[in-house]
mmCIF file of C-alpha atoms and ligand atoms in Angstrom:
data_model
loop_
_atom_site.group_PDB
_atom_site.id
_atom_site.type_symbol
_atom_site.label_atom_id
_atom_site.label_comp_id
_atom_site.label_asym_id
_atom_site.label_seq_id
_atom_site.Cartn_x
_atom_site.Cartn_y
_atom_site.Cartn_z
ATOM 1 C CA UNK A 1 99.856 98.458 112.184
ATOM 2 C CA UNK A 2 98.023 102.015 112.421
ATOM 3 C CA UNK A 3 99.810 105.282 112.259
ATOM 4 C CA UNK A 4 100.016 105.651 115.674
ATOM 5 C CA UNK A 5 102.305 102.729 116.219
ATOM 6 C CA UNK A 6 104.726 103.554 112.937
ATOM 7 C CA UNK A 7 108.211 104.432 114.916
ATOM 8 C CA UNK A 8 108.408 108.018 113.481
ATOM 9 C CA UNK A 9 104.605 108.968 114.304
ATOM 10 C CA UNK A 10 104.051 112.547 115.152
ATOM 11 C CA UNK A 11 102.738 114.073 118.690
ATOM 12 C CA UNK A 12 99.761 115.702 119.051
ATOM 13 C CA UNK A 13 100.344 119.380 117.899
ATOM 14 C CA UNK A 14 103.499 118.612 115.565
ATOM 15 C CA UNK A 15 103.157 121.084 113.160
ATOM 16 C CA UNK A 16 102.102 119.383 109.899
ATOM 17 C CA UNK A 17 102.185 122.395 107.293
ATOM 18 C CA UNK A 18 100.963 125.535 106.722
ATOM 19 C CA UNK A 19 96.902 125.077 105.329
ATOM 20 C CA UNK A 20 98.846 127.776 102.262
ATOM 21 C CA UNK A 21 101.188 124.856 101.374
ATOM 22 C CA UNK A 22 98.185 122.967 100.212
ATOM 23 C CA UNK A 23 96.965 123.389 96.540
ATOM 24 C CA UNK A 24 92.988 124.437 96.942
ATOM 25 C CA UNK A 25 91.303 121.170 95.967
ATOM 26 C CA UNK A 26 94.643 119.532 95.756
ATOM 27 C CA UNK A 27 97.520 117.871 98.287
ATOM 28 C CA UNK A 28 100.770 117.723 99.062
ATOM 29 C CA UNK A 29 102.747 115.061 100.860
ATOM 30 C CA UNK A 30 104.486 115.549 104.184
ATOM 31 C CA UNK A 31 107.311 112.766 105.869
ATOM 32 C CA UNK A 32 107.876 112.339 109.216
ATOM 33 C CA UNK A 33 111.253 110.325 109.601
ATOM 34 C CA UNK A 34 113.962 109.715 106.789
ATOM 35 C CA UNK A 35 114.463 105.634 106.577
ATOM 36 C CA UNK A 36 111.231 104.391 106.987
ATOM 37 C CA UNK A 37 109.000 107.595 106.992
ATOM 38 C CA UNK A 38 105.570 107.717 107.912
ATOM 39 C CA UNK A 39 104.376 109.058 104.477
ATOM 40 C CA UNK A 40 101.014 111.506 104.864
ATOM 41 C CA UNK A 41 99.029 112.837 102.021
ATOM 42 C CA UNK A 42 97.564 116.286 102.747
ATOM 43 C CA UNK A 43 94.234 117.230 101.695
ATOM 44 C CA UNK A 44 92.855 120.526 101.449
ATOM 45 C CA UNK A 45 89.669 121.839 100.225
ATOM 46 C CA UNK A 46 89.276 125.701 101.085
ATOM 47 C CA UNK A 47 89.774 126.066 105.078
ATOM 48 C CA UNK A 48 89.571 122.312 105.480
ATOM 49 C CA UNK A 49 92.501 119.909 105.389
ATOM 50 C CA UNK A 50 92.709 116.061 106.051
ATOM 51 C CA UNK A 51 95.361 114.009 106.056
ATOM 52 C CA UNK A 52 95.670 110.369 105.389
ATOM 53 C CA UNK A 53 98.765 107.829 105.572
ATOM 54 C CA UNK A 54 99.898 107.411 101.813
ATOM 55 C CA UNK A 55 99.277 103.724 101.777
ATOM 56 C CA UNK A 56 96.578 102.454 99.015
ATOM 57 C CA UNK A 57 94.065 100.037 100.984
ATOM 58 C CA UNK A 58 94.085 98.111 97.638
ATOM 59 C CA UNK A 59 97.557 96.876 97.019
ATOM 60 C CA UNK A 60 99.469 98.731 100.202
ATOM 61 C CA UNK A 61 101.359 100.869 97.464
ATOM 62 C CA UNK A 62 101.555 105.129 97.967
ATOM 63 C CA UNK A 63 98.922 106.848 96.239
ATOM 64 C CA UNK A 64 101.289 108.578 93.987
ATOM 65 C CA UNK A 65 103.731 107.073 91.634
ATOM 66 C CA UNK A 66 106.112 110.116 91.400
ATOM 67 C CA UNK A 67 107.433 111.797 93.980
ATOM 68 C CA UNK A 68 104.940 114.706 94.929
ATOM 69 C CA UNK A 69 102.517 113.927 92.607
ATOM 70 C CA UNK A 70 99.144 113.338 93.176
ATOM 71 C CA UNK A 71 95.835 113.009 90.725
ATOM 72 C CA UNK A 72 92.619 114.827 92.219
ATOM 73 C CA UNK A 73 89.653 115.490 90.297
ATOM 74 C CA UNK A 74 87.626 119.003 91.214
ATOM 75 C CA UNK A 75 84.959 117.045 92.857
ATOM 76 C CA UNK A 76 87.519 116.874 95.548
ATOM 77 C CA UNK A 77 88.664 113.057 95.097
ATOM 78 C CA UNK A 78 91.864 111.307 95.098
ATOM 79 C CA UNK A 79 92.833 108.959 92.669
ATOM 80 C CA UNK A 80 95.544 105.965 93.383
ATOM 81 C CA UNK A 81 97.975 106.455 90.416
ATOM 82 C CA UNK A 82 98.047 102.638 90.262
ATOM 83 C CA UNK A 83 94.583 101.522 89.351
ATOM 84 C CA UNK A 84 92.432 104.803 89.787
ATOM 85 C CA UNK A 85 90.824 103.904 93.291
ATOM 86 C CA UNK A 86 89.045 107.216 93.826
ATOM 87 C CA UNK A 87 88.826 108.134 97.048
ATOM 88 C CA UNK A 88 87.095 111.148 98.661
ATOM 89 C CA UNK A 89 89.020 113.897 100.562
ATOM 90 C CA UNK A 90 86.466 114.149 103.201
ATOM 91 C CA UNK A 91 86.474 110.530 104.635
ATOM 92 C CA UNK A 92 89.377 108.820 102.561
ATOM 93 C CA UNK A 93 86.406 106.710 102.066
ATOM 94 C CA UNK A 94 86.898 104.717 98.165
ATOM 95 C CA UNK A 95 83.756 105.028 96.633
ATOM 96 C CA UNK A 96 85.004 103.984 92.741
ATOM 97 C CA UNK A 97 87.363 101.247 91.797
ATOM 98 C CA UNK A 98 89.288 97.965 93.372
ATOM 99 C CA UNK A 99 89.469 99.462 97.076
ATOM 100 C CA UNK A 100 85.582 100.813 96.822
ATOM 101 C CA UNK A 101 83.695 100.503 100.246
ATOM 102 C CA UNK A 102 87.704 100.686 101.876
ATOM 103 C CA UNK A 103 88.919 103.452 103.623
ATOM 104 C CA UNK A 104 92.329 105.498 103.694
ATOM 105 C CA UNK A 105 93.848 104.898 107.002
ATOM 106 C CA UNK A 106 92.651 108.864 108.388
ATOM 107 C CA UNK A 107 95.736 111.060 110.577
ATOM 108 C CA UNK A 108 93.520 113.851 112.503
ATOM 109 C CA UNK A 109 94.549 117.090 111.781
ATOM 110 C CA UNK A 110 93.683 120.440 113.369
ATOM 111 C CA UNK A 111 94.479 123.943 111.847
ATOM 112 C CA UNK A 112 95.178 126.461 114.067
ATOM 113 C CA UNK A 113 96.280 129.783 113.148
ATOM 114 C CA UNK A 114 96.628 128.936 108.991
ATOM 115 C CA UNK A 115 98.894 125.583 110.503
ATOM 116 C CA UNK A 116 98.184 122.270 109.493
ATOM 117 C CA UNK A 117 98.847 120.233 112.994
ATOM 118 C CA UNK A 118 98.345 116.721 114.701
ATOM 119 C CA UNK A 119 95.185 116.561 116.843
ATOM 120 C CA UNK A 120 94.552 114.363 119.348
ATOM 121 C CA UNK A 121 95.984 113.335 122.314
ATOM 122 C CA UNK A 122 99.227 111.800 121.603
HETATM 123 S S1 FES B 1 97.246 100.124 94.585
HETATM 124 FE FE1 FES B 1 95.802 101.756 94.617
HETATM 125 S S2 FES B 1 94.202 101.130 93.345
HETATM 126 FE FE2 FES B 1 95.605 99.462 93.319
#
């Protein structure tokens, strides 16, 4: 199932967050839905964001292990808190550890006016 079909998916231009929500070379994660969510992780490296359904490719767990807690390295990667697939905030592509060569499944995002929003043509 891809983002697009989870029940609680967004619309093109939902507002996402604002790109000042966003750690610098960090992330946050943003729910759409309560039972069930669709879980995003938020990317942001100066005026760029991505955003990426918080699903591990490796063992279909969240990225994080505690709530709103993520591990990035300054070299702008994301590491699974379960067994350190690194993946890189550009792409979501895994380029060290047990997902390498797999990719995070990618939301497109826009950012419009400092906002963080669903592109596309939902
Ligand atoms: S669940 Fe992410 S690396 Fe294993």
């Amino acid at each position: 199932m891809n983002w697009q079909s989870h029940p609680q998916a967004p619309t093109a231009d939902t507002h996402v967050c604002s790109l000042d929500a966003i750690p610098d070379g960090g992330c946050i994660e943003v729910s759409f839905g309560d039972a069930d969510a669709l879980r995003l992780v938020v990317l942001r490296d100066g005026g760029e964001a991505w955003a990426y359904v918080n699903v591990c490719p490796h063992f279909s767990l969240p990225l994080n292990s505690r709530p709103g807690e993520f591990l990035v390295t300054d070299d702008r990667h994301l590491m699974c808190a379960y067994h350190c697939a690194l993946f890189r905030f550009h792409d979501g592509l895994c380029v060290d550890g047990p997902a390498k060569d797999r990719s995070l499944e990618a939301v497109p995002v826009t950012i419009v006016d400092g906002v963080v929003r669903i592109a596309g043509d939902r």
